[in-house]
Amino acid sequence: MSSDTTPRPHQPSTVQRERIAYRRKRAIRSTLLAALSTAVVGLLLYLGVTGSPGWERVKASFFDWDIAVKALTGRDNYPSILSGLWLNIRLMVICTACALALGLLIAILRTLRGPVTFPVRALATTYTYSFRGLPLIIVIYLFAFGIPGLRLQGTPSVTVLGAAAIVVTYGAYLAEVFRAGIESVHPSQVAAARSLGLSYRRTMRHVVLPQAIRRVTPPLLNDTVALQKDVGLISLAGPIDAIRAAQINQAGTANFTPYVVAGVLFVLLALPLIGVTDWVTLRAARRQNAGN
Amino acid sequence: MLLSCTDVRKTFGPNVVLDNLSLDVDEHEVVALIGASGSGKSTLLRCVNLLTEIDDGVVRLDGEDITDPRVDADLVRQKIGLVFQSYNLFPHMTVLDNITLAPVRVHKRPVPEARSQAMEWLDRVGLADKSGSYPDRLSGGQQQRVAIVRALVNSPRLLLLDEVTSALDPELVGEVLTMIRELKGEGMTMVLATHEMGFARQVADRVAFLDSGRVLEQGPPEQVLGEPVEARTRQFLARIIEAGRL
Ligand SMILES: Nc1ncnc2c1ncn2[C@@H]1O[C@H](COP(=O)(O)OP(=O)(O)OP(=O)(O)O)[C@@H](O)[C@H]1O
Ligand SMILES: [Mg+2]
């Protein structure tokens, strides 16, 4: 019905060629300017820091190469930051998955209508309200030290309890992100799905959630990056993760380099996800601009 | 009688939109709903499709009271197709997936069968080459035809069309009009809300004029549009003629 016009070979006119040349020249100039200003700022920062009166002492207690290597590999009977990091990585993966699942579940519960589901809805709302306000450190203390204090049979280890604290806290944030996504889907989409005979559940599953999740993927990933970093707070509960290992090293050597090592490792771990977040955000923005 | 609305009442707060409205539609009949903007045409269609709960009265489909709260609304909606004024295609699905969603998920038809049926329909309406496109890449007329096909693949007993031509230019109106005439030829029962009197005249067996929440006047298009009995109908048509839409 609609016939596409076949593209003919096209010679750009003189005006267009001139425009292209001008744009290219302008692009080169701004790239050079950017490189130059970056170099100047970098140099000034370097001179400012290394030229400061206390630099030698800071360098010795924060950037000692030997201590870094020792802390990393765990020589001289100190716990190794690297093996502590393995615990962090496992916790990151598990906590992220559980927090996303919990957040989605809570968000769906909060969208339910009708008097029968009122208690569930009220519970879900209370949960998101209280756990978004509660500092994570306090939740970790409550979980890791409070729950074992009950002396119940089969109380899990502090590591599991600390992880649960992280999941519960981040679940509350993620639930609100998911809910914002669900509410951003226009009611006419639900009407269209219901008019086709889809049940409420199928409408959620096939029409509302796919659109909602796509829309909130950038903020979801952003919160996931924050979660990854906050997994380090589990060291407060006692298990020897990268940060706890760094702390033990620091206590033994009276040198802060192990913390710097752990910090660098955390940044490296977060980089891939940050990259993915940027890419997804960019793609979402592009798609929005491409649509009418 | 396929559809029968008796004394249907619908209010939004103090606004009484449908006031003891009664309307019957026979099998294979095409009824056009006309009336001023805000007269409740869309509301009536949504009530029949059970997307909006009525405040009083009875709606029967095939003799069954579908407004009884014990009735499974999902089952009723499977028998009634509704095409929205603003298409409401699912933007995250291709044209083909939009069309096969209900056949596969609701009617549990095998995917290949649902797909080939959808392709047959798309071919009929001249959109076979768009099956893999997303809705935002289609023109208004193309989206409207996809929306109609999406309702049709469920083989509804009754098709409700809400101003299916209002967003389209005259040429695209022609495309959709042709499609609806063909459906009429196949015996589909339809209720369509419209502002296009020409459209109503061409496809409807009966025209019903909505005013103050009820059907004020109804009859064959020549009669209602040509020599209306009620003063309100004459007023309405006079304004339409002024606007050049008859
Ligand atoms: N969800 C709602 N909440 C409140 N009022 C509503 C709602 N839906 C419709 N109305 C009101 O009901 C009345 C009828 O609306 P309806 O959409 O049925 O009119 P219509 O005849 O389809 O008009 P149009 O020709 O402009 O499409 C209007 O006054 C509208 O404001
Ligand atoms: Mg309307």
XYZ file of C-alpha atoms and ligand atoms in Angstrom:
570
model
C 0.000 0.000 0.000
C 2.642 2.478 1.044
C 5.390 2.417 -1.554
C 8.865 3.337 -0.381
C 10.774 5.639 -2.710
C 13.991 3.966 -3.829
C 17.015 6.100 -2.893
C 18.717 7.645 -5.938
C 22.452 8.374 -5.826
C 22.798 11.964 -4.672
C 25.634 14.441 -5.269
C 25.804 16.965 -2.424
C 25.548 20.540 -3.664
C 28.302 23.125 -3.124
C 26.371 24.648 -0.245
C 26.037 21.280 1.490
C 29.732 20.436 0.905
C 30.688 23.743 2.449
C 28.422 23.064 5.453
C 30.022 19.635 5.951
C 33.516 21.108 5.808
C 32.594 23.810 8.304
C 31.074 21.320 10.754
C 34.182 19.114 10.516
C 36.488 22.041 11.228
C 34.398 23.067 14.208
C 34.426 19.504 15.598
C 38.226 19.298 15.352
C 38.658 22.625 17.066
C 36.430 21.741 20.001
C 38.162 18.366 20.449
C 41.554 20.091 20.645
C 40.214 22.639 23.094
C 38.762 19.904 25.306
C 42.064 17.969 25.325
C 44.015 21.081 26.235
C 41.742 22.143 29.094
C 41.726 18.599 30.507
C 45.534 18.519 30.476
C 45.772 21.882 32.240
C 43.292 20.918 34.977
C 45.029 17.562 35.483
C 48.456 19.173 35.766
C 47.246 21.774 38.277
C 45.628 19.071 40.433
C 48.813 16.975 40.354
C 51.045 19.908 41.268
C 48.654 21.038 44.003
C 48.511 17.637 45.690
C 52.181 16.600 45.374
C 53.390 20.080 46.257
C 51.402 20.250 49.488
C 53.434 20.248 52.731
C 51.962 16.964 54.041
C 52.168 15.004 50.786
C 55.119 12.802 51.788
C 53.370 11.570 54.926
C 50.054 10.992 53.143
C 51.883 9.096 50.416
C 53.584 6.852 52.966
C 50.403 5.985 54.881
C 47.908 5.728 51.975
C 49.887 4.673 48.910
C 52.521 2.168 50.123
C 53.084 -0.363 47.356
C 54.524 -3.140 49.540
C 51.687 -2.957 52.011
C 49.216 -2.926 49.138
C 50.600 -6.154 47.721
C 50.686 -7.797 51.160
C 47.098 -6.824 51.970
C 45.892 -7.922 48.584
C 47.387 -11.392 48.724
C 47.250 -11.901 52.497
C 50.928 -12.544 53.294
C 52.171 -12.582 56.915
C 48.982 -14.204 58.242
C 46.783 -11.214 57.501
C 43.452 -11.908 55.779
C 43.648 -11.334 52.049
C 41.527 -8.547 50.590
C 41.185 -10.540 47.406
C 39.600 -13.540 49.090
C 37.406 -11.152 51.073
C 36.344 -9.667 47.781
C 35.086 -13.059 46.643
C 32.537 -12.893 49.453
C 31.523 -9.402 48.289
C 31.054 -10.576 44.724
C 28.851 -13.470 45.750
C 26.826 -11.193 48.003
C 26.464 -8.586 45.251
C 25.008 -11.103 42.811
C 22.660 -12.733 45.297
C 21.540 -9.495 46.976
C 20.900 -7.781 43.626
C 18.769 -10.650 42.370
C 16.818 -10.943 45.637
C 16.323 -7.176 46.020
C 15.030 -6.857 42.439
C 12.616 -9.751 42.959
C 11.438 -8.375 46.302
C 11.039 -4.859 44.898
C 8.981 -6.091 41.945
C 6.765 -8.203 44.193
C 6.116 -5.320 46.602
C 5.408 -2.924 43.723
C 2.846 -5.321 42.255
C 1.215 -5.819 45.655
C 0.923 -2.062 46.063
C -0.978 -1.730 42.778
C -3.683 -4.236 43.786
C -7.173 -2.828 44.163
C -10.185 -3.856 46.177
C -10.926 -4.295 49.881
C -9.832 -7.954 50.034
C -6.214 -7.045 49.375
C -6.169 -4.106 51.779
C -4.020 -5.797 54.469
C -1.399 -6.875 51.922
C -1.373 -3.419 50.402
C -1.103 -1.709 53.787
C 1.755 -4.007 54.793
C 3.608 -3.352 51.534
C 3.139 0.397 51.919
C 4.324 0.408 55.527
C 7.361 -1.590 54.479
C 8.428 0.809 51.701
C 7.820 3.824 53.923
C 9.835 2.566 56.884
C 12.750 0.889 55.149
C 13.441 3.790 52.837
C 13.865 5.994 55.875
C 15.916 3.594 57.995
C 19.708 3.898 57.610
C 21.196 0.681 56.227
C 23.764 0.490 59.056
C 20.993 0.307 61.635
C 19.144 -2.364 59.666
C 22.336 -4.425 59.476
C 22.894 -4.117 63.248
C 19.273 -5.001 63.975
C 19.367 -8.034 61.712
C 22.874 -9.322 62.471
C 22.861 -8.781 66.233
C 19.162 -8.528 67.094
C 17.876 -11.654 65.414
C 20.537 -14.017 66.869
C 19.720 -12.479 70.250
C 16.311 -14.100 70.062
C 18.096 -17.480 70.341
C 15.703 -19.140 67.942
C 16.396 -22.562 66.502
C 18.066 -22.469 63.089
C 19.065 -18.799 63.069
C 21.202 -18.266 59.948
C 24.770 -16.951 60.072
C 25.533 -13.217 60.411
C 26.558 -13.157 56.769
C 23.106 -14.318 55.694
C 21.426 -11.938 58.137
C 23.544 -9.003 56.922
C 22.700 -9.869 53.325
C 19.021 -10.015 54.276
C 19.322 -6.515 55.744
C 20.731 -5.226 52.456
C 18.020 -6.992 50.437
C 15.238 -5.654 52.628
C 16.562 -2.083 52.534
C 17.197 -1.969 48.795
C 14.001 -3.889 48.068
C 12.102 -0.890 49.435
C 13.884 1.529 47.093
C 13.541 -0.726 44.065
C 9.847 -1.273 44.834
C 9.245 2.452 44.482
C 11.141 2.559 41.198
C 9.100 -0.351 39.837
C 5.893 1.270 41.065
C 6.725 4.535 39.329
C 7.218 2.507 36.142
C 3.931 0.643 36.526
C 2.038 3.866 37.137
C 3.627 5.515 34.115
C 1.914 3.017 31.802
C -1.213 4.740 30.520
C -4.559 3.274 31.699
C -5.652 2.959 28.070
C -3.080 0.178 27.705
C -4.766 -1.769 30.488
C -8.179 -1.076 28.944
C -6.953 -2.372 25.576
C -5.589 -5.557 27.117
C -8.692 -6.187 29.209
C -10.941 -5.557 26.189
C -9.142 -8.429 24.452
C -10.153 -10.704 27.314
C -6.801 -10.788 29.119
C -7.117 -11.271 32.869
C -5.589 -8.778 35.320
C -2.563 -11.043 35.798
C -1.952 -11.538 32.082
C -2.409 -7.814 31.501
C 0.265 -7.098 34.114
C 2.598 -9.764 32.804
C 2.356 -9.116 29.049
C 1.363 -5.474 28.728
C 2.087 -3.388 31.838
C 5.299 -4.843 33.278
C 7.279 -5.060 30.014
C 6.617 -1.384 29.347
C 7.121 -0.361 32.981
C 10.431 -2.183 33.414
C 11.800 -0.855 30.146
C 11.031 2.668 31.250
C 12.688 2.404 34.658
C 15.726 0.347 33.688
C 18.163 3.285 34.052
C 17.107 4.156 37.642
C 16.934 0.448 38.520
C 20.510 -0.071 37.358
C 21.576 3.042 39.217
C 20.178 1.679 42.468
C 21.855 -1.632 41.707
C 25.227 0.130 41.487
C 24.545 1.695 44.900
C 23.619 -1.727 46.279
C 26.880 -3.252 45.040
C 28.858 -0.622 46.873
C 26.829 -0.876 50.073
C 27.414 -4.632 50.204
C 30.723 -3.574 51.822
C 28.782 -2.434 54.893
C 28.272 -6.083 55.762
C 31.767 -5.880 57.274
C 30.113 -4.116 60.213
C 28.405 -7.382 61.108
C 31.688 -9.276 61.282
C 32.164 -11.531 58.240
C 35.574 -11.074 56.634
C 34.831 -9.406 53.317
C 37.214 -7.106 51.436
C 36.640 -4.140 53.711
C 36.918 -6.117 56.938
C 40.121 -7.679 55.611
C 41.407 -4.190 54.818
C 40.531 -3.036 58.312
C 42.401 -5.943 59.935
C 45.410 -5.191 57.722
C 45.235 -1.523 58.623
C 45.072 -2.318 62.331
C 48.131 -4.552 62.019
C 50.318 -2.252 59.930
C 49.074 1.153 61.123
C 48.835 2.062 57.430
C 45.728 3.038 55.460
C 46.880 1.625 52.125
C 44.674 -1.527 52.473
C 41.554 0.673 52.466
C 42.699 2.347 49.279
C 43.258 -1.094 47.744
C 39.768 -2.232 48.733
C 38.301 1.025 47.424
C 39.980 0.619 44.044
C 38.705 -2.954 43.813
C 35.139 -1.820 44.518
C 35.362 0.828 41.816
C 36.641 -1.779 39.354
C 33.757 -4.089 40.247
C 31.209 -1.325 39.721
C 32.626 -0.178 36.366
C 30.929 -2.778 34.148
C 27.504 -2.104 35.632
C 28.026 1.666 35.461
C 28.943 1.229 31.801
C 25.804 -0.809 31.166
C 23.707 1.838 32.949
C 25.105 4.611 30.785
C 24.579 2.602 27.643
C 20.981 1.713 28.522
C 20.186 5.312 29.470
C 21.626 6.581 26.231
C 19.710 3.999 24.229
C 16.458 4.871 26.002
C 16.984 8.568 25.285
C 17.738 7.834 21.640
C 14.690 5.666 21.250
C 12.531 8.389 22.734
C 13.893 10.908 20.265
C 13.450 8.522 17.362
C 9.750 8.008 18.144
C 7.354 10.670 16.965
C -31.455 -9.909 19.619
C -27.709 -9.972 20.220
C -27.229 -6.919 22.432
C -29.838 -5.312 24.573
C -29.259 -2.409 26.939
C -32.165 -1.657 29.235
C -32.419 1.456 31.420
C -28.641 1.789 31.674
C -27.513 4.532 34.036
C -23.967 5.793 34.454
C -22.826 8.782 36.492
C -19.441 10.315 37.146
C -19.981 12.198 40.395
C -22.810 14.672 39.786
C -22.493 14.209 36.011
C -25.263 11.871 34.766
C -23.798 10.595 31.497
C -26.213 7.763 30.695
C -29.737 8.282 32.006
C -31.943 5.179 31.658
C -30.636 4.548 28.185
C -32.118 1.648 26.205
C -30.761 0.302 22.959
C -31.208 -3.026 21.170
C -28.986 -4.420 18.439
C -29.938 -7.418 16.303
C -27.521 -9.988 15.024
C -25.803 -8.860 11.761
C -27.016 -5.327 12.342
C -24.799 -2.228 12.183
C -25.826 0.603 14.479
C -24.216 4.040 14.390
C -24.226 6.115 17.565
C -24.226 9.840 16.889
C -24.467 12.752 19.276
C -22.613 15.783 20.514
C -19.194 15.485 22.059
C -19.651 14.402 25.654
C -23.048 12.821 25.017
C -21.777 9.464 26.295
C -21.043 7.455 23.146
C -17.657 6.214 24.348
C -19.033 5.663 27.836
C -21.800 3.434 26.464
C -19.290 1.326 24.492
C -17.064 0.973 27.563
C -20.057 -0.076 29.652
C -21.035 -2.752 27.133
C -17.432 -4.034 27.189
C -17.556 -4.024 31.017
C -14.537 -1.732 31.220
C -16.784 0.661 33.143
C -19.267 -0.529 35.731
C -22.810 0.740 35.241
C -24.792 2.280 38.105
C -28.129 0.785 37.160
C -29.921 -1.135 34.443
C -29.138 -4.332 32.566
C -26.970 -5.169 29.569
C -27.671 -8.497 27.905
C -25.544 -10.293 25.346
C -27.301 -13.221 23.678
C -29.891 -13.010 26.431
C -27.329 -13.356 29.220
C -27.173 -10.556 31.789
C -23.500 -9.597 31.513
C -23.800 -6.869 34.155
C -24.480 -9.516 36.817
C -21.454 -9.366 39.155
C -21.318 -13.186 39.192
C -20.502 -13.222 35.477
C -16.834 -13.622 34.535
C -16.067 -10.314 32.807
C -13.002 -11.778 31.041
C -15.193 -14.389 29.339
C -17.689 -11.715 28.249
C -14.946 -9.503 26.832
C -13.662 -12.414 24.778
C -16.959 -12.264 22.887
C -16.934 -8.483 22.405
C -14.262 -6.703 20.405
C -13.584 -3.042 21.141
C -11.572 -0.726 18.918
C -10.516 2.451 20.675
C -10.580 5.959 19.350
C -6.818 6.256 19.979
C -5.925 2.734 18.728
C -4.170 1.743 22.008
C -1.772 -0.649 20.320
C 0.908 -2.092 22.601
C 4.033 -0.051 21.802
C 6.482 -2.713 23.005
C 5.186 -5.381 20.647
C 5.407 -5.762 16.899
C 2.228 -5.590 14.838
C 2.145 -9.384 14.656
C 2.605 -9.782 18.422
C -0.105 -7.201 19.088
C -2.509 -9.259 17.016
C -1.568 -12.710 18.310
C -1.415 -11.798 22.014
C -5.024 -12.653 22.807
C -5.334 -15.679 20.487
C -2.218 -17.226 22.064
C -2.596 -16.162 25.708
C -6.370 -16.134 26.099
C -7.699 -18.561 23.531
C -4.663 -20.861 23.861
C -4.225 -21.279 20.137
C -0.891 -22.692 18.923
C 1.522 -19.898 17.981
C 2.065 -20.908 14.305
C -1.678 -21.136 13.715
C -2.326 -17.755 15.365
C 0.472 -16.191 13.349
C -0.713 -17.493 10.009
C -4.247 -16.335 10.750
C -2.907 -12.891 11.691
C -0.882 -12.777 8.473
C -3.972 -13.603 6.427
C -5.780 -10.683 8.017
C -2.855 -8.314 7.552
C -2.680 -9.362 3.931
C -6.379 -8.590 3.516
C -5.972 -5.069 4.862
C -2.779 -4.458 2.889
C -0.369 -4.471 5.826
C 1.433 -7.784 5.407
C 4.767 -5.979 4.972
C 4.299 -4.235 8.342
C 3.932 -7.377 10.445
C 7.363 -6.941 12.025
C 7.105 -3.195 12.596
C 6.471 -1.497 15.907
C 3.287 0.601 16.132
C 5.125 3.950 16.346
C 6.476 3.347 12.845
C 2.985 3.133 11.325
C 0.737 5.895 10.062
C -2.556 6.587 11.830
C -4.620 4.704 9.266
C -2.288 1.722 9.439
C -2.451 1.662 13.242
C -6.222 1.860 13.122
C -6.435 -1.112 10.765
C -4.071 -3.117 12.989
C -6.273 -2.262 15.987
C -9.346 -3.514 14.130
C -7.571 -6.718 13.103
C -6.422 -7.221 16.700
C -10.064 -7.188 17.799
C -11.213 -9.372 14.890
C -8.827 -12.316 15.321
C -10.698 -13.232 18.498
C -13.813 -13.830 16.349
C -16.024 -11.606 18.491
C -19.818 -11.908 18.333
C -20.036 -8.126 18.558
C -17.614 -5.435 17.445
C -17.640 -2.002 19.078
C -15.879 0.769 17.147
C -15.202 4.117 18.794
C -14.673 6.920 16.287
C -12.403 4.774 14.195
C -12.039 7.502 11.600
C -11.809 10.665 13.687
C -8.019 10.912 13.632
C -7.655 10.125 9.942
C -7.487 12.201 6.781
C -10.148 11.575 4.101
C -8.030 9.121 2.138
C -7.324 7.017 5.221
C -10.987 7.200 6.195
C -11.621 5.481 2.871
C -9.276 2.615 3.792
C -10.991 2.001 7.116
C -14.443 2.457 5.619
C -13.759 -0.202 3.008
C -12.680 -2.571 5.733
C -15.822 -1.991 7.775
C -18.067 -2.430 4.742
C -16.432 -5.776 4.068
C -17.022 -6.851 7.649
C -20.634 -5.841 7.323
C -20.863 -7.955 4.177
C -19.633 -10.916 6.214
C -22.424 -10.419 8.728
C -20.478 -8.893 11.634
C -22.653 -7.161 14.214
C -21.254 -3.712 14.926
C -21.956 -0.674 17.056
C -19.958 2.345 16.008
C -19.702 5.750 17.565
C -18.988 8.409 14.981
C -18.972 12.096 14.168
C -18.923 11.416 10.416
C -22.507 11.484 9.229
C -21.400 10.335 5.783
C -19.795 7.307 7.379
C -22.954 6.572 9.373
C -25.086 6.922 6.270
C -22.903 4.547 4.250
C -22.482 1.648 6.634
C -25.233 1.801 9.248
C -28.538 -0.051 9.111
C -29.748 2.155 11.900
C -28.644 5.455 13.407
C -29.209 6.241 17.096
C -28.962 9.825 18.274
C -27.756 10.211 21.882
C -28.827 13.252 23.819
C -29.028 13.973 27.549
C -27.966 10.441 28.361
C -30.598 8.604 26.339
C -31.399 7.543 22.788
C -33.582 10.420 21.702
C -34.275 9.218 18.196
C -33.368 6.179 16.124
C -34.171 4.712 12.760
C -32.785 4.147 9.258
C -30.045 6.643 8.338
C -32.162 8.320 5.655
C -34.857 9.037 8.188
C -32.782 10.169 11.187
C -30.276 12.132 9.128
C -32.721 13.233 6.420
C -35.989 14.035 8.115
C -35.457 13.916 11.887
C -38.538 14.119 14.082
C -37.029 15.597 17.219
C -36.086 19.248 17.477
C -32.807 18.383 19.257
C -31.780 16.090 16.436
C -32.508 18.811 13.881
C -30.423 21.276 15.916
C -27.537 18.838 16.131
C -27.612 18.093 12.405
C -27.893 21.787 11.555
C -24.694 22.434 13.498
C -22.994 19.533 11.761
C -24.016 20.884 8.358
C -22.675 24.285 9.361
C -19.357 22.622 10.183
C -19.463 20.957 6.772
C -19.368 17.391 8.040
C -22.501 15.929 6.511
N -13.515 8.330 33.690
C -14.304 9.408 33.726
N -14.381 10.172 34.837
C -15.187 11.247 34.884
N -15.955 11.662 33.873
C -15.926 10.961 32.738
C -15.078 9.803 32.592
N -15.259 9.306 31.361
C -16.140 10.114 30.745
N -16.534 11.100 31.572
C -17.528 12.144 31.249
O -18.636 11.518 30.653
C -19.175 12.323 29.630
C -19.326 11.503 28.357
O -18.045 11.185 27.867
P -17.852 10.280 26.591
O -16.394 10.103 26.411
O -18.668 9.065 26.697
O -18.437 11.212 25.441
P -18.457 10.956 23.879
O -19.886 11.016 23.456
O -17.705 9.749 23.541
O -17.724 12.262 23.359
P -16.751 12.411 22.078
O -17.650 12.482 20.913
O -16.070 13.726 22.319
O -15.836 11.261 22.059
C -18.267 13.522 29.496
O -18.910 14.605 30.145
C -17.019 13.128 30.236
O -16.469 14.251 30.856
Mg -15.801 9.371 22.542
